[in-house]
Short mmCIF file of C-alpha atoms and ligand atoms in Angstrom, two decimals:
data_model
loop_
_atom_site.label_atom_id
_atom_site.label_comp_id
_atom_site.label_asym_id
_atom_site.label_seq_id
_atom_site.Cartn_x
_atom_site.Cartn_y
_atom_site.Cartn_z
CA MET A 28 0.00 0.00 0.00
CA LYS A 29 1.26 3.51 -0.77
CA LYS A 30 2.00 5.75 2.22
CA ALA A 31 1.62 9.49 2.75
CA GLN A 32 2.28 11.80 5.65
CA ILE A 33 0.61 14.91 7.03
CA THR A 34 2.63 17.25 9.28
CA ILE A 35 1.05 19.92 11.47
CA ASP A 36 2.06 21.97 14.48
CA LYS A 37 -0.62 23.26 16.83
CA TYR A 38 1.04 26.73 16.87
CA PHE A 39 1.37 27.04 13.08
CA LEU A 40 -2.00 28.48 12.21
CA LEU A 41 -2.77 29.61 8.67
CA GLY A 42 -5.86 31.62 9.55
CA LYS A 43 -9.44 31.50 10.71
CA VAL A 44 -12.02 30.26 8.25
CA ASP A 45 -14.33 33.05 7.20
CA ASP A 46 -17.81 31.49 7.26
CA ARG A 47 -18.45 33.09 3.87
CA LEU A 48 -16.08 30.53 2.33
CA TYR A 49 -19.16 28.28 2.17
CA GLY A 50 -21.29 30.59 0.07
CA SER A 51 -23.32 29.69 -3.00
CA PHE A 52 -24.96 31.38 -5.94
CA VAL A 53 -28.50 31.87 -7.27
CA GLU A 54 -28.67 33.32 -10.77
CA HIS A 55 -31.70 34.02 -12.91
CA LEU A 56 -30.70 31.18 -15.18
CA GLY A 57 -32.58 28.07 -16.26
CA ARG A 58 -34.54 26.59 -13.36
CA CYS A 59 -32.43 27.95 -10.53
CA VAL A 60 -34.97 30.56 -9.42
CA TYR A 61 -38.17 29.44 -11.18
CA GLU A 62 -38.99 25.78 -10.37
CA GLY A 63 -35.89 25.76 -8.13
CA ILE A 64 -36.27 28.01 -5.13
CA TYR A 65 -39.59 29.55 -6.28
CA GLN A 66 -42.59 27.68 -7.63
CA PRO A 67 -45.88 29.36 -6.74
CA GLY A 68 -48.83 26.99 -6.83
CA SER A 69 -46.70 23.94 -6.10
CA PRO A 70 -47.90 21.82 -3.16
CA LEU A 71 -44.25 21.86 -2.08
CA ALA A 72 -44.16 25.66 -1.82
CA ASP A 73 -45.25 27.96 1.00
CA GLU A 74 -47.76 30.81 0.68
CA ASN A 75 -45.06 32.98 -0.94
CA GLY A 76 -44.21 30.38 -3.54
CA LEU A 77 -40.90 29.38 -1.91
CA ARG A 78 -40.13 25.67 -2.22
CA LYS A 79 -40.04 24.33 1.33
CA ASP A 80 -38.33 21.05 0.43
CA VAL A 81 -35.53 22.95 -1.33
CA ALA A 82 -35.17 25.39 1.58
CA ALA A 83 -34.77 22.42 3.96
CA LEU A 84 -31.93 21.00 1.86
CA ILE A 85 -30.24 24.40 1.62
CA ARG A 86 -30.35 24.69 5.41
CA GLN A 87 -28.52 21.34 5.59
CA LEU A 88 -25.77 22.80 3.42
CA ASN A 89 -25.34 25.64 5.94
CA VAL A 90 -24.72 28.35 3.33
CA PRO A 91 -23.89 31.72 4.95
CA ILE A 92 -24.08 33.90 1.82
CA VAL A 93 -25.75 33.60 -1.58
CA ARG A 94 -24.64 35.65 -4.57
CA TYR A 95 -27.53 37.04 -6.66
CA PRO A 96 -28.93 37.73 -9.33
CA GLY A 97 -25.99 36.78 -11.60
CA GLY A 98 -23.70 35.90 -13.19
CA ASN A 99 -23.92 36.83 -16.84
CA PHE A 100 -27.59 37.69 -16.28
CA VAL A 101 -26.77 40.74 -14.17
CA SER A 102 -24.93 42.48 -17.00
CA GLY A 103 -28.21 43.19 -18.82
CA PHE A 104 -30.49 43.47 -15.79
CA ARG A 105 -32.59 46.47 -14.73
CA TRP A 106 -33.17 45.88 -11.02
CA GLU A 107 -36.16 48.25 -11.11
CA ASP A 108 -37.98 45.72 -13.35
CA SER A 109 -37.90 43.18 -10.51
CA VAL A 110 -39.64 45.22 -7.78
CA GLY A 111 -43.16 46.55 -7.23
CA PRO A 112 -46.50 44.99 -8.12
CA LYS A 113 -45.91 41.72 -9.97
CA ALA A 114 -48.60 42.41 -12.56
CA GLU A 115 -46.73 45.54 -13.64
CA ARG A 116 -43.30 43.95 -13.95
CA PRO A 117 -42.10 43.66 -17.55
CA ALA A 118 -41.02 40.41 -19.19
CA LYS A 119 -37.62 41.13 -20.75
CA LEU A 120 -35.24 39.40 -23.11
CA ASP A 121 -32.19 38.12 -21.27
CA LEU A 122 -29.41 38.24 -23.86
CA ALA A 123 -26.93 36.34 -21.69
CA TRP A 124 -28.92 33.11 -21.69
CA LYS A 125 -31.23 33.81 -24.66
CA VAL A 126 -34.38 33.43 -22.60
CA VAL A 127 -37.28 35.57 -21.44
CA GLU A 128 -37.12 36.80 -17.84
CA SER A 129 -40.58 37.34 -16.33
CA ASN A 130 -39.31 39.32 -13.31
CA GLN A 131 -41.91 37.63 -11.13
CA PHE A 132 -39.17 36.94 -8.60
CA GLY A 133 -36.97 39.89 -7.76
CA LEU A 134 -34.97 41.75 -5.16
CA ASN A 135 -37.57 41.78 -2.38
CA GLU A 136 -38.60 38.16 -2.94
CA PHE A 137 -34.94 37.15 -2.86
CA MET A 138 -34.41 38.97 0.42
CA ALA A 139 -37.46 37.25 1.95
CA TRP A 140 -36.05 33.92 0.75
CA THR A 141 -32.62 34.56 2.35
CA LYS A 142 -34.40 34.79 5.72
CA GLU A 143 -36.22 31.52 5.05
CA VAL A 144 -33.02 29.61 4.37
CA GLY A 145 -30.88 31.41 6.95
CA THR A 146 -28.40 33.10 4.66
CA GLN A 147 -27.14 36.58 3.78
CA PRO A 148 -27.18 38.26 0.35
CA MET A 149 -24.18 39.01 -1.84
CA MET A 150 -25.77 41.36 -4.36
CA ALA A 151 -24.34 42.07 -7.79
CA VAL A 152 -24.88 45.35 -9.64
CA ASN A 153 -24.97 45.73 -13.41
CA LEU A 154 -21.77 47.35 -14.67
CA GLY A 155 -22.26 45.90 -18.15
CA THR A 156 -25.13 47.77 -19.79
CA ARG A 157 -25.56 50.13 -16.82
CA GLY A 158 -23.33 52.04 -14.42
CA ILE A 159 -22.93 54.36 -11.45
CA GLU A 160 -26.50 55.70 -11.44
CA ALA A 161 -28.22 52.30 -11.28
CA ALA A 162 -25.64 51.01 -8.79
CA LYS A 163 -26.15 53.84 -6.33
CA ASN A 164 -29.94 53.68 -6.68
CA ILE A 165 -30.12 50.02 -5.76
CA VAL A 166 -28.00 50.69 -2.65
CA GLU A 167 -30.35 53.52 -1.72
CA TYR A 168 -33.41 51.28 -2.30
CA SER A 169 -31.89 48.48 -0.24
CA ASN A 170 -30.04 50.17 2.59
CA ILE A 171 -31.53 53.60 3.35
CA LYS A 172 -34.26 53.70 5.98
CA GLY A 173 -36.61 56.14 4.23
CA GLY A 174 -37.08 59.78 3.28
CA SER A 175 -35.50 59.58 -0.19
CA TYR A 176 -36.99 58.57 -3.54
CA TYR A 177 -35.69 55.00 -3.73
CA SER A 178 -35.98 54.19 -0.03
CA ASP A 179 -39.57 55.46 -0.07
CA LEU A 180 -40.20 53.39 -3.18
CA ARG A 181 -39.11 50.28 -1.25
CA GLN A 182 -41.56 51.16 1.50
CA LYS A 183 -44.27 51.70 -1.10
CA HIS A 184 -43.44 48.19 -2.28
CA GLY A 185 -44.35 46.91 1.15
CA VAL A 186 -40.86 46.59 2.65
CA LYS A 187 -40.72 48.89 5.65
CA ASP A 188 -37.22 48.19 6.96
CA PRO A 189 -34.09 48.45 4.84
CA HIS A 190 -32.49 45.21 3.73
CA ASN A 191 -29.04 46.33 4.89
CA ILE A 192 -27.17 44.39 2.21
CA LYS A 193 -23.53 44.41 3.27
CA LEU A 194 -21.72 42.69 0.41
CA TRP A 195 -21.86 43.86 -3.23
CA CYS A 196 -20.25 42.64 -6.46
CA LEU A 197 -19.24 45.34 -8.93
CA GLY A 198 -20.50 43.60 -12.05
CA ASN A 199 -19.70 40.12 -13.29
CA GLU A 200 -16.87 38.69 -15.41
CA MET A 201 -16.24 42.02 -17.11
CA ASP A 202 -13.10 40.54 -18.72
CA GLY A 203 -15.21 38.09 -20.77
CA PHE A 204 -16.06 38.80 -24.43
CA TRP A 205 -19.42 37.04 -23.80
CA GLN A 206 -20.41 39.62 -21.23
CA GLU A 207 -22.95 42.30 -22.20
CA GLY A 208 -21.04 45.54 -21.89
CA HIS A 209 -17.67 43.74 -21.84
CA LYS A 210 -14.89 46.21 -21.03
CA THR A 211 -11.17 46.61 -21.17
CA ALA A 212 -9.40 46.39 -17.83
CA MET A 213 -8.87 50.15 -17.78
CA GLU A 214 -12.51 50.92 -18.63
CA TYR A 215 -13.77 48.51 -16.00
CA GLY A 216 -11.27 49.54 -13.32
CA ARG A 217 -12.31 53.18 -13.62
CA LEU A 218 -16.01 52.32 -13.57
CA ALA A 219 -15.59 50.03 -10.57
CA GLN A 220 -13.77 52.81 -8.71
CA GLU A 221 -16.43 55.44 -9.43
CA ALA A 222 -19.44 53.15 -8.88
CA GLY A 223 -17.85 51.85 -5.68
CA LYS A 224 -17.19 55.39 -4.47
CA ALA A 225 -20.84 56.39 -4.98
CA MET A 226 -22.16 53.18 -3.37
CA LYS A 227 -19.96 53.63 -0.30
CA LYS A 228 -21.01 57.28 0.01
CA ILE A 229 -24.58 56.06 0.41
CA ASP A 230 -23.63 53.30 2.84
CA PRO A 231 -20.02 53.36 4.11
CA THR A 232 -20.53 50.04 5.91
CA ILE A 233 -20.79 47.98 2.72
CA GLU A 234 -18.00 45.82 1.28
CA LEU A 235 -17.22 45.62 -2.43
CA VAL A 236 -15.92 42.89 -4.71
CA ALA A 237 -14.25 43.86 -7.99
CA CYS A 238 -14.18 41.48 -10.95
CA GLY A 239 -10.95 39.59 -11.43
CA SER A 240 -10.49 37.07 -14.22
CA SER A 241 -13.26 34.69 -15.19
CA ALA A 242 -10.73 31.83 -15.45
CA LEU A 243 -7.02 31.26 -15.10
CA ASN A 244 -6.64 30.67 -18.85
CA MET A 245 -8.08 34.03 -19.89
CA PRO A 246 -5.53 35.74 -22.16
CA THR A 247 -5.80 38.90 -20.07
CA PHE A 248 -5.20 37.10 -16.74
CA GLY A 249 -2.59 38.93 -14.68
CA THR A 250 -2.62 42.25 -16.48
CA TRP A 251 -6.39 42.40 -15.91
CA GLU A 252 -6.00 42.05 -12.12
CA ASP A 253 -3.12 44.53 -12.03
CA THR A 254 -4.84 47.19 -14.17
CA VAL A 255 -8.27 46.87 -12.52
CA LEU A 256 -6.93 46.92 -8.99
CA SER A 257 -4.55 49.76 -9.75
CA GLN A 258 -7.67 51.81 -10.59
CA CYS A 259 -10.04 50.75 -7.82
CA TYR A 260 -7.78 49.65 -4.93
CA ASP A 261 -9.02 52.48 -2.68
CA GLU A 262 -12.69 51.53 -2.92
CA VAL A 263 -12.76 47.75 -3.12
CA ASP A 264 -12.24 45.09 -0.48
CA TYR A 265 -12.06 41.88 -2.52
CA LEU A 266 -11.03 40.74 -5.98
CA SER A 267 -13.00 37.90 -7.56
CA LEU A 268 -11.87 34.64 -9.19
CA HIS A 269 -14.04 32.23 -11.17
CA GLN A 270 -13.10 28.72 -12.25
CA TYR A 271 -14.94 25.65 -13.52
CA TYR A 272 -13.44 22.27 -14.41
CA GLY A 273 -14.68 19.37 -16.50
CA ASN A 274 -13.69 15.90 -17.62
CA PRO A 275 -14.70 15.93 -21.30
CA ASN A 276 -11.95 13.48 -22.35
CA ASP A 277 -12.82 11.02 -19.62
CA ASP A 278 -9.38 11.19 -18.04
CA THR A 279 -10.09 11.10 -14.32
CA PRO A 280 -6.51 11.49 -12.98
CA GLU A 281 -6.08 14.55 -15.19
CA PHE A 282 -9.47 15.90 -14.12
CA LEU A 283 -8.75 15.48 -10.41
CA ALA A 284 -5.35 17.15 -10.80
CA ASN A 285 -7.13 20.40 -11.69
CA SER A 286 -7.09 21.43 -8.04
CA LEU A 287 -3.41 22.26 -8.69
CA GLY A 288 -4.58 24.83 -11.24
CA MET A 289 -6.97 26.31 -8.69
CA ASP A 290 -4.16 26.47 -6.14
CA GLN A 291 -1.89 28.24 -8.65
CA PHE A 292 -4.69 30.66 -9.60
CA ILE A 293 -5.20 31.69 -5.96
CA SER A 294 -1.46 32.09 -5.25
CA GLN A 295 -0.98 34.23 -8.33
CA VAL A 296 -3.94 36.50 -7.58
CA VAL A 297 -2.68 36.94 -4.01
CA ALA A 298 0.71 37.96 -5.44
CA ILE A 299 -0.90 40.55 -7.74
CA CYS A 300 -3.04 41.98 -4.92
CA ASP A 301 0.09 42.37 -2.81
CA PHE A 302 1.99 43.89 -5.73
CA VAL A 303 -0.70 46.56 -6.22
CA LYS A 304 -0.75 47.21 -2.46
CA ALA A 305 3.03 47.73 -2.58
CA LYS A 306 2.82 50.03 -5.61
CA LYS A 307 0.20 52.13 -3.86
CA ARG A 308 2.00 52.12 -0.51
CA GLY A 309 -1.39 50.76 0.58
CA LYS A 310 -2.43 50.00 4.12
CA LYS A 311 -5.05 47.35 3.48
CA ASP A 312 -4.82 43.86 2.03
CA ILE A 313 -7.17 43.00 -0.80
CA HIS A 314 -8.68 39.61 -0.03
CA LEU A 315 -10.05 37.10 -2.52
CA SER A 316 -13.63 36.23 -3.35
CA PHE A 317 -13.73 32.94 -5.29
CA ASP A 318 -17.32 33.67 -6.11
CA GLU A 319 -17.88 31.05 -8.80
CA TRP A 320 -16.37 27.58 -8.67
CA ASN A 321 -17.57 24.09 -9.53
CA VAL A 322 -17.49 21.27 -12.05
CA TRP A 323 -19.34 22.26 -15.24
CA TYR A 324 -19.36 20.42 -18.55
CA HIS A 325 -21.99 17.64 -18.57
CA SER A 326 -24.75 19.89 -19.93
CA HIS A 327 -22.80 21.78 -22.62
CA GLU A 328 -24.04 19.63 -25.53
CA GLN A 329 -27.66 19.52 -24.37
CA ASP A 330 -27.74 23.31 -23.88
CA THR A 331 -27.03 23.92 -27.56
CA LYS A 332 -30.51 22.50 -28.31
CA ILE A 333 -32.51 24.96 -26.19
CA GLU A 334 -35.14 26.94 -28.08
CA PRO A 335 -34.26 30.67 -27.83
CA TRP A 336 -36.53 32.99 -25.85
CA SER A 337 -38.25 30.31 -23.80
CA GLN A 338 -38.79 30.80 -20.05
CA HIS A 339 -36.68 29.00 -17.47
CA PRO A 340 -35.71 26.01 -19.64
CA HIS A 341 -33.64 23.08 -18.38
CA GLN A 342 -30.31 24.84 -18.77
CA LEU A 343 -26.87 24.01 -17.35
CA GLU A 344 -28.45 20.98 -15.65
CA ASP A 345 -25.30 18.98 -15.06
CA VAL A 346 -26.02 15.58 -13.53
CA TYR A 347 -23.02 15.02 -11.29
CA ASN A 348 -21.28 11.72 -10.73
CA PHE A 349 -19.03 10.38 -8.01
CA GLU A 350 -15.76 11.65 -9.49
CA ASP A 351 -17.27 15.17 -9.58
CA ALA A 352 -17.87 14.86 -5.83
CA LEU A 353 -14.18 14.01 -5.36
CA MET A 354 -13.26 17.07 -7.42
CA VAL A 355 -15.55 19.32 -5.37
CA ALA A 356 -13.96 17.98 -2.16
CA SER A 357 -10.53 18.67 -3.59
CA MET A 358 -11.50 22.22 -4.63
CA MET A 359 -12.84 22.91 -1.15
CA ILE A 360 -9.65 21.60 0.44
CA THR A 361 -7.74 23.97 -1.88
CA LEU A 362 -9.88 26.92 -0.74
CA LEU A 363 -9.27 26.01 2.90
CA ARG A 364 -5.54 25.79 2.31
CA HIS A 365 -5.75 29.47 1.29
CA ALA A 366 -8.13 30.57 4.06
CA ASP A 367 -5.73 33.36 5.06
CA ARG A 368 -6.60 35.22 1.84
CA VAL A 369 -9.73 33.63 0.38
CA LYS A 370 -12.50 35.02 2.56
CA ILE A 371 -15.49 34.46 0.30
CA ALA A 372 -16.29 31.60 -2.06
CA CYS A 373 -19.51 30.62 -3.84
CA LEU A 374 -20.30 27.17 -5.14
CA ALA A 375 -21.93 27.94 -8.49
CA GLN A 376 -24.77 27.38 -8.30
CA LEU A 377 -27.31 26.24 -5.69
CA VAL A 378 -30.37 24.65 -7.31
CA ASN A 379 -30.83 22.88 -10.69
CA VAL A 380 -28.20 24.96 -12.53
CA ILE A 381 -24.81 23.21 -12.04
CA ALA A 382 -26.04 22.60 -8.55
CA PRO A 383 -25.90 20.31 -5.53
CA ILE A 384 -29.72 20.27 -5.35
CA MET A 385 -32.05 19.19 -8.16
CA THR A 386 -35.80 19.50 -8.34
CA SER A 387 -38.76 18.16 -10.26
CA ASP A 388 -42.38 19.22 -9.73
CA THR A 389 -42.71 16.52 -7.11
CA ALA A 390 -39.33 16.17 -5.41
CA ALA A 391 -35.95 17.65 -4.54
CA TRP A 392 -32.85 15.47 -4.21
CA LYS A 393 -29.15 15.68 -3.44
CA GLN A 394 -26.62 15.38 -6.24
CA THR A 395 -23.31 13.66 -5.47
CA ILE A 396 -21.56 17.00 -4.94
CA PHE A 397 -24.02 17.89 -2.18
CA TYR A 398 -22.18 15.62 0.24
CA PRO A 399 -18.61 16.97 0.24
CA PHE A 400 -20.04 20.50 0.42
CA GLU A 401 -22.31 19.60 3.33
CA MET A 402 -19.54 17.77 5.22
CA ILE A 403 -16.95 20.51 4.79
CA SER A 404 -19.35 23.41 5.28
CA ASN A 405 -20.70 22.01 8.52
CA HIS A 406 -17.40 20.84 9.99
CA GLY A 407 -14.74 22.97 8.31
CA ARG A 408 -14.98 25.93 10.66
CA GLY A 409 -12.36 27.28 13.03
CA GLU A 410 -8.63 27.71 12.42
CA VAL A 411 -6.87 26.16 9.46
CA LEU A 412 -3.53 24.67 10.41
CA GLN A 413 -0.61 24.89 8.03
CA THR A 414 -0.83 21.39 6.65
CA LEU A 415 2.26 19.88 5.04
CA VAL A 416 1.36 16.97 2.79
CA GLN A 417 4.02 14.49 1.65
CA SER A 418 2.44 12.15 -0.81
CA PRO A 419 3.37 9.88 -3.68
CA THR A 420 2.53 11.53 -6.98
CA TYR A 421 1.35 10.70 -10.48
CA GLU A 422 2.23 12.34 -13.75
CA CYS A 423 -0.24 14.62 -15.44
CA SER A 424 -0.11 17.58 -17.83
CA ARG A 425 0.41 19.92 -14.86
CA GLY A 426 3.50 17.99 -13.70
CA ASP A 427 3.50 15.72 -10.65
CA ALA A 428 0.14 15.58 -8.92
CA PRO A 429 0.00 14.28 -5.34
CA TYR A 430 -2.47 11.45 -4.76
CA LEU A 431 -3.34 12.98 -1.42
CA ASP A 432 -5.11 16.31 -0.91
CA ALA A 433 -5.56 17.17 2.74
CA VAL A 434 -6.11 19.95 5.24
CA VAL A 435 -6.42 20.00 9.03
CA LEU A 436 -8.52 22.43 11.10
CA ALA A 437 -8.62 23.11 14.81
CA ASN A 438 -12.00 24.07 16.24
CA ASP A 439 -12.55 26.01 19.47
CA ASP A 440 -14.17 23.08 21.20
CA GLU A 441 -10.87 21.14 21.12
CA THR A 442 -11.72 19.29 17.96
CA LEU A 443 -9.31 18.52 15.14
CA THR A 444 -10.88 17.95 11.74
CA ILE A 445 -9.07 16.35 8.82
CA PHE A 446 -10.41 16.45 5.27
CA ALA A 447 -8.58 14.21 2.80
CA VAL A 448 -9.02 12.96 -0.76
CA ASN A 449 -7.16 9.95 -2.15
CA LYS A 450 -7.00 10.43 -5.93
CA ASP A 451 -5.45 7.02 -6.55
CA LEU A 452 -8.00 5.04 -8.55
CA ALA A 453 -6.32 1.68 -7.96
CA GLU A 454 -4.76 1.63 -4.51
CA ASP A 455 -5.56 2.53 -0.93
CA LEU A 456 -3.32 5.08 0.77
CA GLU A 457 -2.08 4.85 4.34
CA VAL A 458 -1.89 8.33 5.84
CA SER A 459 -0.14 9.09 9.12
CA CYS A 460 0.35 12.22 11.23
CA ASP A 461 2.31 12.89 14.41
CA LEU A 462 -0.27 14.17 16.90
CA ARG A 463 1.79 14.02 20.11
CA GLN A 464 0.87 17.68 20.75
CA TYR A 465 -2.75 16.61 21.00
CA GLU A 466 -2.62 14.58 24.18
CA GLY A 467 -5.91 13.14 25.31
CA TYR A 468 -7.53 13.37 21.84
CA GLN A 469 -9.46 10.48 20.34
CA VAL A 470 -11.11 9.79 17.01
CA VAL A 471 -14.81 10.57 17.43
CA GLU A 472 -16.10 10.64 13.86
CA GLN A 473 -15.03 9.21 10.53
CA VAL A 474 -17.15 9.63 7.42
CA VAL A 475 -16.22 8.24 4.02
CA LEU A 476 -17.54 9.18 0.59
CA HIS A 477 -16.69 6.38 -1.84
CA HIS A 478 -18.28 4.56 -4.73
CA PRO A 479 -16.69 1.83 -6.84
CA ASP A 480 -18.13 3.43 -9.99
CA LEU A 481 -16.66 6.86 -10.74
CA LYS A 482 -19.64 7.60 -12.97
CA ALA A 483 -22.33 6.74 -10.39
CA GLU A 484 -25.00 9.45 -10.17
CA ASN A 485 -27.86 10.35 -7.83
CA THR A 486 -31.06 10.84 -9.79
CA GLU A 487 -34.71 11.33 -8.94
CA ALA A 488 -35.30 7.61 -9.51
CA GLU A 489 -32.18 6.59 -7.54
CA PRO A 490 -31.37 9.50 -5.22
CA LEU A 491 -29.21 7.57 -2.76
CA LYS A 492 -26.67 5.82 -4.95
CA VAL A 493 -23.75 7.93 -3.73
CA VAL A 494 -24.00 8.74 -0.02
CA PRO A 495 -21.42 9.07 2.77
CA GLN A 496 -20.92 6.18 5.19
CA LYS A 497 -19.55 6.07 8.72
CA ALA A 498 -16.27 4.23 9.25
CA HIS A 499 -14.22 3.17 12.27
CA THR A 500 -10.73 2.54 10.97
CA ALA A 501 -8.89 5.76 11.92
CA ARG A 502 -6.61 5.35 14.96
CA LEU A 503 -4.70 7.58 17.35
CA GLU A 504 -2.27 5.48 19.36
CA ASN A 505 0.76 6.75 21.28
CA GLY A 506 0.51 10.13 19.56
CA ARG A 507 0.53 8.62 16.09
CA PHE A 508 -2.56 9.07 13.94
CA THR A 509 -3.17 6.63 11.09
CA VAL A 510 -5.94 6.15 8.63
CA VAL A 511 -6.30 4.18 5.43
CA LEU A 512 -7.95 6.18 2.68
CA GLY A 513 -9.60 3.77 0.30
CA GLN A 514 -8.88 4.18 -3.40
CA GLN A 515 -10.87 7.08 -4.97
CA SER A 516 -12.36 8.36 -1.75
CA PHE A 517 -12.97 11.43 0.36
CA GLN A 518 -12.89 11.26 4.15
CA MET A 519 -13.61 13.49 7.08
CA ILE A 520 -12.05 12.45 10.38
CA GLN A 521 -12.66 14.29 13.63
CA LEU A 522 -10.68 13.93 16.83
CA GLN A 523 -11.72 15.44 20.12
CA LYS A 524 -10.05 15.97 23.46
CA GLN A 525 -11.59 13.60 25.94
CA LYS A 526 -12.76 15.18 29.22
O1 AHR B 4 -22.52 30.09 -13.37
C1 AHR B 4 -22.77 30.12 -14.74
C2 AHR B 4 -22.09 31.29 -15.45
O2 AHR B 4 -20.71 31.09 -15.44
C3 AHR B 4 -22.25 32.65 -14.82
O3 AHR B 4 -23.42 33.29 -15.21
C4 AHR B 4 -21.07 33.38 -15.32
O4 AHR B 4 -20.65 34.39 -14.45
C5 AHR B 4 -20.03 32.31 -15.56
O5 AHR B 4 -19.46 32.41 -16.80
#
């Protein structure tokens, strides 16, 4: 059996996990909103049309923030169309996804929904087809108590108290040629600075996220971050990253090695943020918002067949398999290993659209990727320890990829949590760690996500094919921790100090 080693020191802390690392994303896209979180008239919905079964699953995921309303959608969106009496709201063409948006669910419905599912909003403004004026008006509508045009309008719309939205995205993927109102880095950087300035004048307590690159392989990556941030450093608090991976050539080792690309992406963006800070003799660090990440490729072919200008079609409905769940676990471990600088991250998306939760008219079920997210979101809180991983490797196009991905966290209640993925498809991996500093600790929980078939999926007909199982094989004896990670598996192991 191959062997790997994890080394930690209880005093070598990387940083505290910001709860917002476990965010997600609801875009007006396909059936994410309509038939996903909102389906008036459904026996599964409450009196406001919110799907109760979906809300219950979202609560299990423990998602502290949800980005909204896009995504590409936001770059052509007039937020004013989505508020006020529903009968008067216009149906509009959404050029991003070539569909018709009815605007029957909008800003105020979204805010009511966040309360239902126990989350906070991360609101995006349109800096594609619109600009400073619309951005400042939506902040006024959302965050000012009353006594001004837009705050009074909110009250007229039946919402007495301000929403107090604290986190705002300055547009979406403005580096992408596919974006409505796509801009050069200089054009966008200036606009972000001026829109941000106006928004913060209205509410100085808000935080702002500027658009970084929409993927590591964008030709403008690097210069985009530098130019944008050099313009808007004073106003913004975070720079965004987006990244999706797929396995179109059915090469699982190569697919799973993509977490190395994510790791490189984060390190390089951190370096650019620090470079701009140095150039500016800045006082503040710009932190990272990885506000779109996931596996996305299964639905590409099927999406080419969608009839243009339909309403909420089945779009981007990736059906995830077991290897995708391993990849999601690995991406989350990568985010945790950068918890000192990545403060916000959003699994894109939440329901039906490249999502952990799927719905039909009669049911909601958990895709395979639901489980690693749920396990890590619920247990990956506290302090991340600097986690040195020594692992055998395999060759891939990125160089040598370690079979083992792992991270260790220390929680306040004297709990150590280990998340680990074994990417070896043929062999188990024995992992050990010297835990002599953790006297009196014992293994209290071990949960394994494994399936012999990498392509196994959870579907409405068979929703429980891939589910986590409890295990009892991890040991802590004489200060030495050992666990065998089965081939192609993800594990969570928790140790706790015994009273
Ligand atoms: O999440 C799907 C899409 O991916 C988003 O709308 C866009 O921002 C990204 O390209």
